[in-house]
PDB file of C-alpha atoms in Angstrom:
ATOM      1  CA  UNK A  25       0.000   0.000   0.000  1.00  0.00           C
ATOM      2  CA  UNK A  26       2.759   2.141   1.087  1.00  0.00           C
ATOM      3  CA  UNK A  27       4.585   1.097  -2.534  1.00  0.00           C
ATOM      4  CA  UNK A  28       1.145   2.335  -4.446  1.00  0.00           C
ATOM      5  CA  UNK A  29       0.830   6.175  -3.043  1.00  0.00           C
ATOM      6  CA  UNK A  30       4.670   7.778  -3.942  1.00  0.00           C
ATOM      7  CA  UNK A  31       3.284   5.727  -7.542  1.00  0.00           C
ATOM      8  CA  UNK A  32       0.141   7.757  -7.978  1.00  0.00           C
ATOM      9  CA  UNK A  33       0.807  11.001  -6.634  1.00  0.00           C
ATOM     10  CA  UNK A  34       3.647  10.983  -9.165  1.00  0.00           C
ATOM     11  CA  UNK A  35       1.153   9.760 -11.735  1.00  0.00           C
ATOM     12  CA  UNK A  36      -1.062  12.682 -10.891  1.00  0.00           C
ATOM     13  CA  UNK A  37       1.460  15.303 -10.925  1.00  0.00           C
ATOM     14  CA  UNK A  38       2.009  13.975 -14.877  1.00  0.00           C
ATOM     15  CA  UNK A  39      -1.386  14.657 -15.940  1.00  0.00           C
ATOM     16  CA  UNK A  40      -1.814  17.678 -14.052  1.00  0.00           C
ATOM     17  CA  UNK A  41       1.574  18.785 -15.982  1.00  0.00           C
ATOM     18  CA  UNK A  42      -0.585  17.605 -19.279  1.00  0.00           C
ATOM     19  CA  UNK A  43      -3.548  19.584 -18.329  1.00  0.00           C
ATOM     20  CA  UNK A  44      -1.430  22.933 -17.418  1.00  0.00           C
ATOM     21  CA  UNK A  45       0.871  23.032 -20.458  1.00  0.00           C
ATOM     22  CA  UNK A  46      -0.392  24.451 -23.533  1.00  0.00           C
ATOM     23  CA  UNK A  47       2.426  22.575 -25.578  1.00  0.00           C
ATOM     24  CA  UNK A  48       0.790  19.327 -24.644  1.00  0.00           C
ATOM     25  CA  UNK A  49      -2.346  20.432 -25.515  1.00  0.00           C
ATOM     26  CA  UNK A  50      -0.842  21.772 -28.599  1.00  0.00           C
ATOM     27  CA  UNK A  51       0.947  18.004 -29.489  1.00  0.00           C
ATOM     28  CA  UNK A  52      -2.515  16.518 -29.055  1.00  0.00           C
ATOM     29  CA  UNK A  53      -4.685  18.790 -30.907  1.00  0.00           C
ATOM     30  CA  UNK A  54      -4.535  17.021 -34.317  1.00  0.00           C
ATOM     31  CA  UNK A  55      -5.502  13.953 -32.809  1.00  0.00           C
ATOM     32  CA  UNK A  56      -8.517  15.200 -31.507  1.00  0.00           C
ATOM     33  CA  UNK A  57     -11.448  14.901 -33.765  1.00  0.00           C
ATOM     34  CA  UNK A  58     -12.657  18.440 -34.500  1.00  0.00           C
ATOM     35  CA  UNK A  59     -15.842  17.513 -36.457  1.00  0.00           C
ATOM     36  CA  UNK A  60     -15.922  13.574 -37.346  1.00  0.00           C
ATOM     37  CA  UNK A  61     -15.980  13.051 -41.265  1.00  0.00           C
ATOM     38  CA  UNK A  62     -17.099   9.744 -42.687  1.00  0.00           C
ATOM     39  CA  UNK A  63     -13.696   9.320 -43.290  1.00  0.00           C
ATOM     40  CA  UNK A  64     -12.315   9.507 -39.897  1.00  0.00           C
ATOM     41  CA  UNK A  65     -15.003   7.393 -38.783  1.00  0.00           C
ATOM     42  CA  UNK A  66     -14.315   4.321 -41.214  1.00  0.00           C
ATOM     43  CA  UNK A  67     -10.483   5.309 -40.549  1.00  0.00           C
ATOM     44  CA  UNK A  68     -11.486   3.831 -36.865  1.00  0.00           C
ATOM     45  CA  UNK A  69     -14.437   1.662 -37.112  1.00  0.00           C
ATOM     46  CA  UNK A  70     -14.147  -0.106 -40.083  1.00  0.00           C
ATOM     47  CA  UNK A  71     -10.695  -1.677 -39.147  1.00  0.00           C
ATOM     48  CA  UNK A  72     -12.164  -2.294 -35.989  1.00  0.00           C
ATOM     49  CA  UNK A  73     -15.049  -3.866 -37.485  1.00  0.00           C
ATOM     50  CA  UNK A  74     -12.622  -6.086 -39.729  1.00  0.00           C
ATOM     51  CA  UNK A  75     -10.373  -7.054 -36.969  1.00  0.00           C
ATOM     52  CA  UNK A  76     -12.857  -7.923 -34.538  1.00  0.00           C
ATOM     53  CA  UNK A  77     -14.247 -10.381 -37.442  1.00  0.00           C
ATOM     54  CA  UNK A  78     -11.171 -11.274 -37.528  1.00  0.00           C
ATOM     55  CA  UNK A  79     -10.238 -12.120 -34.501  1.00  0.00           C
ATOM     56  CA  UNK A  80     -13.511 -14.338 -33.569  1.00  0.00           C
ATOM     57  CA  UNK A  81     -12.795 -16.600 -36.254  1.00  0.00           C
ATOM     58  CA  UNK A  82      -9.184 -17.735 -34.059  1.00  0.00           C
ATOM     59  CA  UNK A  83     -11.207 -19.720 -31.483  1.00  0.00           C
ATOM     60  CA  UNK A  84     -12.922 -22.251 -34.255  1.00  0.00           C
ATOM     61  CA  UNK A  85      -9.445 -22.035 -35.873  1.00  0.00           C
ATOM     62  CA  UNK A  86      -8.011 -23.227 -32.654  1.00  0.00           C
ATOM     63  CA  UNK A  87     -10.644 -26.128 -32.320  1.00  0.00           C
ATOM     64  CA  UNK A  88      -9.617 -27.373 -35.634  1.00  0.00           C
ATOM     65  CA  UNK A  89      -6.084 -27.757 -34.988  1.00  0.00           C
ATOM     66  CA  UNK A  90      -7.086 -29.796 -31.553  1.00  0.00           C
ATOM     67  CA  UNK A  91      -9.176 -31.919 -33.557  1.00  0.00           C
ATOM     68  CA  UNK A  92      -6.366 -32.468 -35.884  1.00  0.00           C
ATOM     69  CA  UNK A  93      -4.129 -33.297 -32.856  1.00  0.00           C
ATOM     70  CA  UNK A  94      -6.700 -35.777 -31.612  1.00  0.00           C
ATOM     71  CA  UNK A  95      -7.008 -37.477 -34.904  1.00  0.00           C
ATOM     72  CA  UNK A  96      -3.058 -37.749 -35.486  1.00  0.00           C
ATOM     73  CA  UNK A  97      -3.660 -39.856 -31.989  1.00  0.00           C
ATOM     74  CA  UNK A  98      -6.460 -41.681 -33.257  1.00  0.00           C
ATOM     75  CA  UNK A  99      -4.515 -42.921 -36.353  1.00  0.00           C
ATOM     76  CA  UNK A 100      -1.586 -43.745 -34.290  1.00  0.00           C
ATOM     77  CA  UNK A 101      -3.245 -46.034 -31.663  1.00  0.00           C
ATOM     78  CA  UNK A 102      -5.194 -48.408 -34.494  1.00  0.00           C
ATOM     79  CA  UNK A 103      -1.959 -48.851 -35.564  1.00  0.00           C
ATOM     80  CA  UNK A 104      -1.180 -52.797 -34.173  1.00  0.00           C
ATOM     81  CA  UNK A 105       2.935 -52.915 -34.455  1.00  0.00           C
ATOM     82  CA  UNK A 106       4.176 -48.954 -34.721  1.00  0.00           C
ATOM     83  CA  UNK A 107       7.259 -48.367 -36.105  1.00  0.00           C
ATOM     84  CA  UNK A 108       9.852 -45.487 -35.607  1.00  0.00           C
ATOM     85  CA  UNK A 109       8.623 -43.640 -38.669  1.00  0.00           C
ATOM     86  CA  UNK A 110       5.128 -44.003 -37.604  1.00  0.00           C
ATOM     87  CA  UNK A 111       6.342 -42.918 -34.065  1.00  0.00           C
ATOM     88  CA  UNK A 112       8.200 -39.948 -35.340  1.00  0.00           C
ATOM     89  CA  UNK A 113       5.271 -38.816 -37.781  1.00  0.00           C
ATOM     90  CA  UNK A 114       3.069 -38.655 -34.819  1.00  0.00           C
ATOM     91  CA  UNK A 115       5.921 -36.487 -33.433  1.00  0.00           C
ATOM     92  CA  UNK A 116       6.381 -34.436 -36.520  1.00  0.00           C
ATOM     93  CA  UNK A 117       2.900 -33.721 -36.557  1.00  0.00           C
ATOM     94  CA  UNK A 118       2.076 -33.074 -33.049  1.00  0.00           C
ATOM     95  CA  UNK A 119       4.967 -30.648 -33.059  1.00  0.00           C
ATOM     96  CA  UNK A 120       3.509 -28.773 -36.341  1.00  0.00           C
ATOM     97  CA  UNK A 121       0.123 -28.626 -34.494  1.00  0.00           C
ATOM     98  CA  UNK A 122       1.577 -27.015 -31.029  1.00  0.00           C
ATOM     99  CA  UNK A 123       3.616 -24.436 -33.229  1.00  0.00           C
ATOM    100  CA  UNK A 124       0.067 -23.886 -35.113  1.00  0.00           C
ATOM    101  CA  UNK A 125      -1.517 -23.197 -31.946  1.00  0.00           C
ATOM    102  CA  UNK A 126       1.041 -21.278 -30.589  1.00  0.00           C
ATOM    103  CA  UNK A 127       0.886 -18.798 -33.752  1.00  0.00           C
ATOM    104  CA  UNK A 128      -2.842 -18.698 -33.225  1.00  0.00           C
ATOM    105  CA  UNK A 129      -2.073 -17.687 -29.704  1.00  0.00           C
ATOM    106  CA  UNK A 130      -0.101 -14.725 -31.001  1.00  0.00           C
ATOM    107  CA  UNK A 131      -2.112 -13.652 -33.489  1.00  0.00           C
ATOM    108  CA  UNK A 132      -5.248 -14.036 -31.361  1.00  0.00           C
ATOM    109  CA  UNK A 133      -3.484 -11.820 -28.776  1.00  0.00           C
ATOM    110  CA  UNK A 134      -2.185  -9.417 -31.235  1.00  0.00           C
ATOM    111  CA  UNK A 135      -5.801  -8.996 -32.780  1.00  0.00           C
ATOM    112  CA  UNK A 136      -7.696  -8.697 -29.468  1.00  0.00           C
ATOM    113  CA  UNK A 137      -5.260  -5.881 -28.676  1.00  0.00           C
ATOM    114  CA  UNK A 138      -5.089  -4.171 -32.038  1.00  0.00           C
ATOM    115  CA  UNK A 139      -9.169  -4.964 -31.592  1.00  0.00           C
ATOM    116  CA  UNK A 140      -9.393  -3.456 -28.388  1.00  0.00           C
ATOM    117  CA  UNK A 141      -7.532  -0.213 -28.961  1.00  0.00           C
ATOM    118  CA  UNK A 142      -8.904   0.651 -31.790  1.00  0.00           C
ATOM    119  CA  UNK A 143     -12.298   0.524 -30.321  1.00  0.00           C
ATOM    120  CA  UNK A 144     -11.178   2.524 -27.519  1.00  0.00           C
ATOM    121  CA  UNK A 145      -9.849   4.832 -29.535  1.00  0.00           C
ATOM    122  CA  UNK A 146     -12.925   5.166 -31.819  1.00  0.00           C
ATOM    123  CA  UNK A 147     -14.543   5.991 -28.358  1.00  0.00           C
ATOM    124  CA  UNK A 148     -11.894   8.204 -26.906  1.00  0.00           C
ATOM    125  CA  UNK A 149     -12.318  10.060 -30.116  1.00  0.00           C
ATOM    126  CA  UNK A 150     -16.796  10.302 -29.933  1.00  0.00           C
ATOM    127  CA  UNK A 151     -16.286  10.921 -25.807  1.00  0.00           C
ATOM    128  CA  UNK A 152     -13.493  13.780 -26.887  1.00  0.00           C
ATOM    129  CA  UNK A 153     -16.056  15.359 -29.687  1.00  0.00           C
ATOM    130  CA  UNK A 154     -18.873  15.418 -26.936  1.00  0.00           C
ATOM    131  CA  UNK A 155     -16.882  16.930 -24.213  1.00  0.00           C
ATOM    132  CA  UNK A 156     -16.055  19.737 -26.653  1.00  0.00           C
ATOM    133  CA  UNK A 157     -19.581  20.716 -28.020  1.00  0.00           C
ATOM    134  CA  UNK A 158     -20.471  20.369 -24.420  1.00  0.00           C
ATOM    135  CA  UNK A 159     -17.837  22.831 -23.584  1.00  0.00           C
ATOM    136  CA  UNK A 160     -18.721  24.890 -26.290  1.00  0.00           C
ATOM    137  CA  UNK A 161     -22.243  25.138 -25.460  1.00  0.00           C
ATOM    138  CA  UNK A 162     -21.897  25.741 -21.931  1.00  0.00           C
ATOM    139  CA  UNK A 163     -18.989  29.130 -22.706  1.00  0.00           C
ATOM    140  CA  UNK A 164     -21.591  30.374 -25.265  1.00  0.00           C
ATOM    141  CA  UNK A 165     -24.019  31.060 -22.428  1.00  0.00           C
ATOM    142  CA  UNK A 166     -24.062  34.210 -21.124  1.00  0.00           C
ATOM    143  CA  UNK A 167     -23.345  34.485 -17.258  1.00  0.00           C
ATOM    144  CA  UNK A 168     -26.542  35.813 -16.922  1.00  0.00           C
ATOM    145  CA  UNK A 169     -28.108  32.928 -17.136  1.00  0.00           C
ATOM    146  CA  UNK A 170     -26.257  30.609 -15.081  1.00  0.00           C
ATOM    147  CA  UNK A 171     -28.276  33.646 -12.485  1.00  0.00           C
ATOM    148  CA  UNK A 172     -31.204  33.532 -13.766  1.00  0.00           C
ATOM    149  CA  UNK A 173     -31.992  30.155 -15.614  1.00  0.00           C
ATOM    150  CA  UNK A 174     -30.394  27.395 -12.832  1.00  0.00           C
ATOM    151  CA  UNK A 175     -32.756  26.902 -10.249  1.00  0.00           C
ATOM    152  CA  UNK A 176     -35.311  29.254 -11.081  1.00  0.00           C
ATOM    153  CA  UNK A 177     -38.813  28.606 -10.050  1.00  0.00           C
ATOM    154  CA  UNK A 178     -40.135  27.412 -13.316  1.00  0.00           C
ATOM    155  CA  UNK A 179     -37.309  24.823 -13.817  1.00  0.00           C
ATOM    156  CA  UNK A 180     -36.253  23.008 -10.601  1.00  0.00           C
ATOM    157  CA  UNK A 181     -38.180  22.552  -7.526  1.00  0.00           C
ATOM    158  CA  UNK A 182     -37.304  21.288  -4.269  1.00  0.00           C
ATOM    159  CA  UNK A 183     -37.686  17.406  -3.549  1.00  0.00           C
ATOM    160  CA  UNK A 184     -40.465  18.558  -1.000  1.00  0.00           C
ATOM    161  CA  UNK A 185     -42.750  19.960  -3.313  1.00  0.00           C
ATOM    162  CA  UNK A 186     -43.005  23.741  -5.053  1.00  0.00           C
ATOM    163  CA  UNK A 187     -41.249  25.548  -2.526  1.00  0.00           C
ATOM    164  CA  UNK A 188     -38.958  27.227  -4.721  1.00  0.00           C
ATOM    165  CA  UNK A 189     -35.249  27.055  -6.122  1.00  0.00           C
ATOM    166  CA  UNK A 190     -33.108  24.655  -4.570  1.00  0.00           C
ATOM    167  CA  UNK A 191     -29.839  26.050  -5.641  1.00  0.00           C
ATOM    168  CA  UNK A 192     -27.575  25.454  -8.930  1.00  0.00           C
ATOM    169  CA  UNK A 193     -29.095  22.628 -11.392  1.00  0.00           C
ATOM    170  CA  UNK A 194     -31.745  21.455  -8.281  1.00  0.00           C
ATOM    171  CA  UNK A 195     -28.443  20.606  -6.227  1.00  0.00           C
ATOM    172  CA  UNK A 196     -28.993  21.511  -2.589  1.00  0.00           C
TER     173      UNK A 196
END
């Protein structure tokens, strides 16, 4: 426990650094989507689409290469009086089917990761656009009516019934 605070106090002085600096801000501007084009969107969703297709046709993949394995041991136990090139074909081919398997590990763990991240980053990207008009909207206002419009009598009442304003946004 002791170990974890140092650790994230000096992880929160790095993104209050990132929220403070305008050079940061200025480094990840053009990575921000300003107003999503179709293009930007398939740029994000369409690989993610294809790679998520992808990636959930490993597991049957997988299954076949067990069933192979099962049926190289199927073969080899009808046979009555094995001999060592029977014994080492069983070898050869159990050995082809584990290095099958393992490259299906990879490449499953490769395309869940390329899969995840770029669906995270497609919604990263949406979240980002939202916070922004949100933003936008909210500086447009003019401060007189955060004093007149929040709580006023016609919009929020109190939880007890229509006694009036309860404060900013109903919050009391």
């Amino acid at each position: 426990k002791t170990f974890f605070v140092p650790l994230i106090n000096e992880a929160l002085e790095v993104v209050k650094w990132f929220q403070s600096h305008g050079m940061a801000q200025k480094i990840l501007e053009p990575y921000m989507m300003q107003d999503p084009t179709l293009k930007q969107v398939l740029v994000l969703i369409l690989p993610a689409i294809l790679l998520s297709l992808v990636a959930g046709g490993v597991a049957p993949f997988m299954t076949f290469v067990i069933g192979e394995v099962f049926n190289s041991f199927a073969e080899f136990a009808v046979i009555t009086d094995a001999s060592a090139a029977d014994k080492a074909n069983l070898r050869r081919e159990i050995a082809l089917s584990a290095l099958e398997l393992l490259g299906l590990g990879l490449g499953a763990l490769a395309l869940s990761s390329a899969t995840s991240s770029l669906w995270i980053w497609a919604g990263e990207r949406n979240t980002m656009l939202i916070r922004k008009r949100t933003y936008a909207s909210v500086a447009a206002r003019e401060m007189s009516w955060y004093d007149t419009r929040i709580g006023s009598e016609d919009s929020v009442q109190s939880a007890k019934g229509n006694d009036g304003p309860v404060g900013a946004g109903g919050l009391s």
